[in-house]
C-alpha positions as semicolon CSV with decimal commas, in nm:
position;residue;x (nm);y (nm);z (nm)
1;M;-0,588;4,385;3,613
2;N;-0,596;4,226;3,974
3;P;-0,502;3,835;3,951
4;A;-0,656;3,773;4,254
5;T;-1,016;3,909;4,119
6;S;-0,978;3,831;3,722
7;T;-1,192;3,597;3,551
8;I;-1,047;3,330;3,318
9;A;-1,218;3,144;3,182
10;V;-1,074;2,776;3,205
11;N;-1,206;2,488;3,071
12;T;-1,161;2,209;3,255
13;N;-1,221;1,940;3,030
14;P;-0,964;1,663;3,247
15;M;-0,796;1,585;2,874
16;V;-0,755;1,906;2,805
17;F;-0,521;1,937;3,136
18;E;-0,334;1,580;3,006
19;E;-0,283;1,764;2,704
20;L;-0,118;2,106;2,845
21;A;0,082;1,846;3,164
22;T;0,209;1,698;2,862
23;S;0,282;1,927;2,654
24;L;0,462;2,133;2,948
25;A;0,706;1,831;3,056
26;T;0,802;1,812;2,665
27;L;0,894;2,201;2,688
28;A;0,997;2,169;3,075
29;T;1,303;1,922;2,898
30;Y;1,395;2,077;2,621
31;A;1,419;2,486;2,805
32;R;1,735;2,269;2,969
33;G;1,917;2,379;2,741
34;D;1,887;2,582;2,375
35;M;1,523;2,688;2,301
36;G;1,578;2,698;1,951
37;D;1,720;2,355;2,015
38;P;1,396;2,155;1,961
39;V;1,355;2,376;1,647
40;K;1,699;2,300;1,435
41;E;1,689;1,907;1,554
42;M;1,325;1,930;1,344
43;E;1,446;2,104;1,032
44;H;1,812;1,818;1,063
45;L;1,515;1,516;1,087
46;Y;1,412;1,724;0,792
47;R;1,597;1,799;0,535
48;R;1,752;1,422;0,586
49;A;1,431;1,296;0,429
50;L;1,453;1,488;0,108
51;Q;1,465;1,329;-0,215
52;E;1,481;0,944;-0,240
53;P;1,250;0,740;-0,398
54;P;0,949;0,565;-0,244
55;S;1,061;0,163;-0,163
56;Y;0,766;-0,073;-0,085
57;E;1,035;-0,179;0,330
58;E;0,966;0,209;0,340
59;I;0,616;0,254;0,314
60;T;0,493;-0,010;0,523
61;S;0,752;0,137;0,777
62;I;0,590;0,511;0,764
63;T;0,238;0,393;0,796
64;G;0,236;0,059;1,030
65;H;0,387;-0,284;1,045
66;N;0,069;-0,419;1,143
67;M;-0,054;-0,659;0,864
68;E;-0,025;-1,084;0,841
69;T;0,262;-1,250;0,657
70;H;0,150;-1,302;0,319
71;D;-0,012;-0,906;0,295
72;R;0,332;-0,831;0,326
73;E;0,480;-1,082;0,062
74;C;0,159;-0,977;-0,231
75;G;0,243;-0,621;-0,138
76;R;0,631;-0,673;-0,162
77;A;0,428;-0,837;-0,497
78;A;0,367;-0,583;-0,620
79;W;0,667;-0,324;-0,608
80;L;0,802;-0,591;-0,817
81;L;0,647;-0,643;-1,096
82;A;0,570;-0,258;-1,093
83;N;0,949;-0,231;-1,161
84;I;0,994;-0,538;-1,394
85;E;0,762;-0,608;-1,602
86;D;0,578;-0,278;-1,557
87;L;0,301;-0,333;-1,491
88;Q;0,030;-0,113;-1,364
89;V;-0,135;-0,270;-1,054
90;H;-0,475;-0,223;-0,951
91;G;-0,538;-0,464;-0,652
92;V;-0,372;-0,644;-0,391
93;H;-0,407;-0,961;-0,182
94;T;-0,788;-0,867;-0,369
95;L;-1,077;-1,124;-0,347
96;V;-1,252;-1,164;-0,671
97;W;-1,586;-1,266;-0,632
98;H;-1,735;-1,030;-0,276
99;K;-2,070;-1,245;-0,157
100;I;-2,308;-0,965;0,039
101;N;-2,648;-0,971;0,148
102;R;-2,683;-1,356;0,000
103;E;-2,572;-1,201;-0,362
104;F;-2,245;-1,205;-0,568
105;T;-2,011;-0,856;-0,640
106;A;-1,700;-0,846;-0,758
107;P;-1,572;-0,441;-0,796
108;I;-1,259;-0,532;-0,897
109;L;-1,449;-0,556;-1,258
110;N;-1,495;-0,194;-1,232
111;Q;-1,182;-0,123;-1,176
112;I;-0,954;-0,282;-1,442
113;A;-1,297;-0,129;-1,796
114;R;-1,176;0,245;-1,634
115;A;-0,805;0,114;-1,654
116;T;-0,879;-0,092;-1,972
117;G;-1,179;0,145;-2,090
118;K;-1,428;-0,202;-2,138
119;P;-1,718;-0,233;-1,986
120;S;-1,751;-0,562;-1,798
121;Q;-1,983;-0,789;-2,040
122;L;-2,128;-1,002;-1,723
123;T;-2,513;-0,908;-1,639
124;H;-2,588;-0,911;-1,237
125;E;-2,742;-1,330;-1,350
126;Q;-2,432;-1,419;-1,499
127;I;-2,244;-1,279;-1,200
128;Q;-2,423;-1,504;-0,944
129;K;-2,432;-1,799;-1,136
130;L;-2,007;-1,762;-1,143
131;G;-1,933;-1,578;-0,823
132;A;-1,736;-1,884;-0,519
133;P;-1,678;-1,783;-0,144
134;L;-1,354;-1,624;-0,058
135;A;-1,145;-1,728;-0,369
136;M;-0,844;-1,424;-0,306
137;I;-0,589;-1,361;-0,593
138;D;-0,284;-1,192;-0,500
139;V;-0,178;-0,937;-0,780
140;V;-0,473;-0,782;-1,091
141;G;-0,263;-0,528;-1,297
142;V;-0,289;-0,393;-1,645
143;K;0,000;-0,380;-1,897
144;D;0,025;-0,298;-2,250
145;D;-0,418;-0,329;-2,240
146;T;-0,282;-0,711;-2,153
147;I;-0,556;-0,826;-1,787
148;W;-0,233;-0,997;-1,549
149;L;-0,396;-1,186;-1,277
150;T;-0,106;-1,286;-1,011
151;Q;-0,023;-1,589;-0,787
152;V;0,206;-1,541;-0,429
153;V;0,455;-1,831;-0,377
154;T;0,674;-1,727;-0,071
155;S;0,908;-1,980;-0,071
156;K;1,309;-1,997;0,134
157;N;1,436;-2,252;-0,068
158;V;1,670;-2,113;-0,311
159;H;1,855;-2,307;-0,567
160;D;2,054;-2,047;-0,717
161;S;2,076;-1,644;-0,498
162;A;2,154;-1,368;-0,737
163;L;2,358;-1,252;-0,464
164;N;2,607;-1,558;-0,566
165;R;2,623;-1,503;-0,959
166;V;2,885;-1,166;-0,858
167;G;3,212;-1,276;-0,949
168;R;3,114;-1,661;-0,948
169;K;3,337;-1,781;-1,202
170;S;3,268;-2,190;-1,165
171;G;3,018;-2,409;-1,369
172;S;2,703;-2,268;-1,243
173;L;2,771;-1,891;-1,371
174;F;2,504;-2,054;-1,683
175;R;2,224;-2,157;-1,403
176;S;1,960;-2,015;-1,487
177;V;1,702;-2,125;-1,180
178;V;1,641;-2,005;-0,923
179;Y;1,439;-2,232;-0,750
180;R;1,406;-2,558;-0,850
181;D;1,121;-2,815;-0,773
182;I;0,870;-2,505;-0,639
183;A;0,508;-2,538;-0,697
184;I;0,122;-2,390;-0,648
185;E;-0,107;-2,521;-0,317
186;D;-0,456;-2,622;-0,497
187;K;-0,627;-2,303;-0,283
188;E;-0,351;-1,994;-0,472
189;L;-0,454;-2,270;-0,778
190;A;-0,779;-2,259;-0,709
191;G;-0,743;-1,860;-0,626
192;L;-0,570;-1,860;-0,985
193;I;-0,803;-1,954;-1,181
194;A;-1,153;-1,832;-1,064
195;A;-1,026;-1,451;-1,114
196;D;-0,900;-1,645;-1,491
197;K;-1,228;-1,735;-1,558
198;Q;-1,368;-1,419;-1,370
199;M;-1,118;-1,149;-1,598
200;R;-1,255;-1,401;-1,913
201;A;-1,622;-1,372;-1,893
202;A;-1,623;-1,039;-1,840
203;F;-1,386;-0,873;-2,062
204;P;-1,409;-1,164;-2,424
205;T;-1,185;-0,935;-2,592
206;T;-0,914;-0,849;-2,398
207;E;-0,578;-1,153;-2,284
208;V;-0,598;-1,230;-2,009
209;V;-0,264;-1,370;-1,883
210;T;-0,183;-1,599;-1,561
211;M;0,125;-1,557;-1,387
212;V;0,280;-1,734;-1,063
213;L;0,470;-1,495;-0,875
214;V;0,756;-1,683;-0,612
215;V;0,996;-1,478;-0,409
216;H;1,168;-1,524;-0,094
217;P;1,026;-1,345;0,203
218;Q;1,377;-1,168;0,307
219;L;1,591;-1,132;0,016
220;P;1,539;-0,993;-0,327
221;D;1,544;-1,303;-0,522
222;F;1,185;-1,414;-0,710
223;E;1,126;-1,667;-1,001
224;L;0,813;-1,541;-1,212
225;Y;0,666;-1,771;-1,448
226;H;0,390;-1,775;-1,643
227;V;0,113;-2,076;-1,610
228;E;-0,163;-2,233;-1,825
229;L;-0,398;-2,296;-1,670
230;P;-0,632;-2,643;-1,595
231;Q;-1,000;-2,658;-1,649
232;K;-1,035;-2,766;-1,298
233;P;-0,770;-2,741;-1,010
234;H;-0,627;-3,100;-0,892
235;G;-0,438;-2,983;-0,600
236;K;-0,070;-2,830;-0,669
237;L;0,067;-2,802;-0,991
238;L;0,452;-2,809;-1,060
239;L;0,629;-2,430;-1,149
240;T;0,896;-2,580;-1,449
241;E;1,118;-2,449;-1,570
242;E;1,009;-2,372;-1,891
243;R;0,688;-2,201;-1,810
244;I;0,986;-1,874;-1,641
245;R;0,970;-1,588;-1,728
246;K;1,186;-1,398;-1,502
247;N;1,417;-1,447;-1,192
248;S;1,664;-1,257;-0,996
249;I;1,930;-1,348;-1,158
250;D;1,822;-1,106;-1,469
251;Y;1,902;-0,895;-1,227
252;A;2,168;-0,962;-1,064
253;D;2,445;-0,648;-1,115
254;Q;2,103;-0,438;-0,968
255;L;2,117;-0,591;-0,660
256;R;2,481;-0,595;-0,638
257;E;2,489;-0,233;-0,564
258;N;2,154;-0,225;-0,419
259;Q;1,917;-0,578;-0,253
260;D;1,606;-0,310;-0,225
261;A;1,730;-0,220;-0,606
262;L;1,421;-0,429;-0,746
263;F;1,096;-0,312;-0,410
264;T;1,200;0,097;-0,477
265;L;1,047;0,318;-0,756
266;P;1,255;0,424;-1,057
267;G;1,227;0,820;-0,968
268;Q;1,015;1,008;-0,744
269;I;0,665;1,120;-0,768
270;D;0,528;1,388;-0,979
271;N;0,218;1,482;-0,718
272;A;0,123;1,519;-0,429
273;L;-0,144;1,268;-0,367
274;F;0,138;0,973;-0,467
275;K;-0,020;0,849;-0,739
276;G;0,209;0,570;-0,840
277;V;0,296;0,404;-0,498
278;P;0,115;0,081;-0,600
279;P;-0,191;0,053;-0,405
280;C;-0,046;-0,216;-0,137
281;R;-0,142;-0,236;0,231
282;G;0,094;0,046;0,258
283;G;0,023;0,216;-0,054
284;R;-0,363;0,243;0,060
285;T;-0,303;0,392;0,374
286;L;-0,018;0,617;0,226
287;I;-0,245;0,744;-0,023
288;M;-0,583;0,832;0,188
289;L;-0,373;0,962;0,403
290;A;-0,289;1,203;0,154
291;L;-0,647;1,216;0,079
292;A;-0,758;1,381;0,389
293;A;-0,464;1,554;0,404
294;S;-0,458;1,757;0,119
295;R;-0,835;1,892;0,148
296;Q;-0,742;2,022;0,514
297;L;-0,501;2,203;0,456
298;E;-0,730;2,362;0,172
299;S;-0,994;2,417;0,472
300;E;-1,015;2,689;0,721
301;A;-1,292;2,468;0,931
302;L;-1,168;2,091;1,024
303;E;-1,260;1,813;0,786
304;L;-1,436;1,531;0,865
305;W;-1,425;1,182;0,618
306;E;-1,632;0,920;0,686
307;C;-1,535;0,584;0,573
308;K;-1,754;0,561;0,216
309;D;-1,620;0,945;0,212
310;F;-1,226;0,732;0,131
311;M;-1,405;0,468;-0,074
312;Q;-1,563;0,714;-0,278
313;A;-1,247;0,905;-0,329
314;L;-0,997;0,624;-0,455
315;V;-1,286;0,571;-0,648
316;D;-1,296;0,923;-0,810
317;E;-0,858;0,952;-0,748
318;F;-0,734;0,636;-0,905
319;G;-0,965;0,396;-1,046
320;Y;-0,986;0,210;-0,708
321;E;-1,285;-0,004;-0,614
322;V;-1,190;-0,132;-0,247
323;E;-1,395;-0,341;-0,130
324;R;-1,533;-0,112;0,254
325;D;-1,381;-0,397;0,533
326;K;-0,980;-0,361;0,339
327;V;-1,070;0,036;0,409
328;R;-1,144;0,021;0,740
329;H;-0,863;-0,151;0,841
330;D;-0,673;0,057;0,702
331;L;-0,815;0,390;0,891
332;D;-0,835;0,247;1,237
333;D;-0,535;-0,062;1,221
334;R;-0,300;0,140;1,062
335;L;-0,417;0,512;1,046
336;V;-0,592;0,524;1,432
337;Q;-0,358;0,259;1,586
338;Q;-0,004;0,456;1,369
339;G;-0,182;0,814;1,538
340;F;-0,189;0,997;1,181
341;F;-0,643;1,011;1,273
342;R;-0,793;1,029;1,540
343;K;-1,161;0,896;1,563
344;R;-1,491;0,992;1,687
345;G;-1,777;0,788;1,651
346;T;-1,789;0,694;1,263
347;Q;-1,573;1,003;1,136
348;Y;-1,213;1,031;1,097
349;Y;-1,009;1,396;1,103
350;V;-0,597;1,387;1,074
351;S;-0,385;1,448;1,386
352;M;-0,166;1,762;1,386
353;R;0,128;1,418;1,395
354;G;-0,095;1,325;1,058
355;I;0,019;1,710;0,886
356;A;0,348;1,627;0,986
357;R;0,365;1,305;0,867
358;Y;0,248;1,391;0,554
359;Q;0,487;1,704;0,428
360;Y;0,730;1,454;0,465
361;C;0,603;1,159;0,309
362;L;0,567;1,430;0,026
363;A;1,005;1,576;0,117
364;K;1,117;1,260;0,074
365;F;0,903;1,103;-0,130
366;T;0,764;1,347;-0,453
367;S;0,899;1,664;-0,624
368;V;0,605;1,876;-0,480
369;G;0,710;1,905;-0,170
370;S;0,897;2,177;0,007
371;S;1,254;2,210;0,107
372;D;1,113;2,350;0,433
373;F;0,896;2,172;0,636
374;D;0,585;2,399;0,775
375;L;0,550;2,430;1,213
376;D;0,237;2,672;1,078
377;Q;0,048;2,360;0,978
378;L;0,052;2,197;1,233
379;V;-0,007;2,505;1,523
380;K;-0,332;2,561;1,260
381;Q;-0,482;2,254;1,259
382;R;-0,397;2,271;1,633
383;D;-0,659;2,557;1,664
384;R;-0,963;2,324;1,452
385;I;-0,974;2,067;1,640
386;I;-0,995;2,263;2,001
387;A;-1,229;2,489;1,769
388;K;-1,429;2,163;1,642
389;F;-1,447;1,955;1,951
390;G;-1,330;2,196;2,256
391;C;-0,984;1,967;2,312
392;L;-0,724;1,793;2,099
393;T;-0,805;1,358;2,176
């Protein structure tokens, strides 16, 4: 065929040109050496990641760090409680009551009802009477059919660190208090009281316990207090020594070996949706990536998701009732911003980068991931996207 007279179908979309230019530049860089090098490098990086239990820091790092400080501390607290108390976490930094169109709702009650197998006893009218705006609870969970409500206090003022306990011979060895003169402030106390009142009214036959967890923002030191609440908040509540349930000194030997030990799950996950990871913001982000990617890998066509689809999938697969704003922020501020999802209008789909990250996380954190990276899955996703939109962006 004469190139001068043949007709070639050309996509004139400038985004296609930019994609080709970027891809060719990358290929040209590798072409300076052995063209097998990029494949070898990719396989080396992938295999180094295999068979490690997930930790809070790594999950957060993999899915992006852009979150508020207190949201981060609540996430660390959720992982800590999952480890030291075997707590099944169902909510992290959650509104006690939601007010929509002048009416209160309580999604967390539906979630706890699923977890305990007991329906909420609150009527619509009672919810409107009890509802209070802006009250937050940091960690909500269930342990041995008991509802746990925990507020998180962050403090660097450590009196006796677990990290200083190793090899000590002095009399200070017998001290067991990590923090002194520590208190929960009135706003956080009001949130704990509101959540306690809500849960006791909704589940009158279920035990409810109220906790305050004091954590250091960088070090592994912590102190967990089982507190008795006043009927109404009247300023801050002092956390006293007799209310201590556990602290980091109890785990000094373990923390000596690994300071992240209590913020890491005890073993690999045995499923492809990362069930077992606490639903902190990083955990939710990874879960939503897994929901979309696992479905995509089973479909020939490009799978498109709306925000409401993720909300329903979180309920169906995990029993998590996550408010729309949280899901939207997880999608836009983390998954899209990190390049794992693309967004068109109100719809989302998994990018090639998202497929790669999903495979990586499966291999790293679960027992069901493959020891070999499947590059063809990325090629297939590229073909799906171009078939749907005519370009990758």
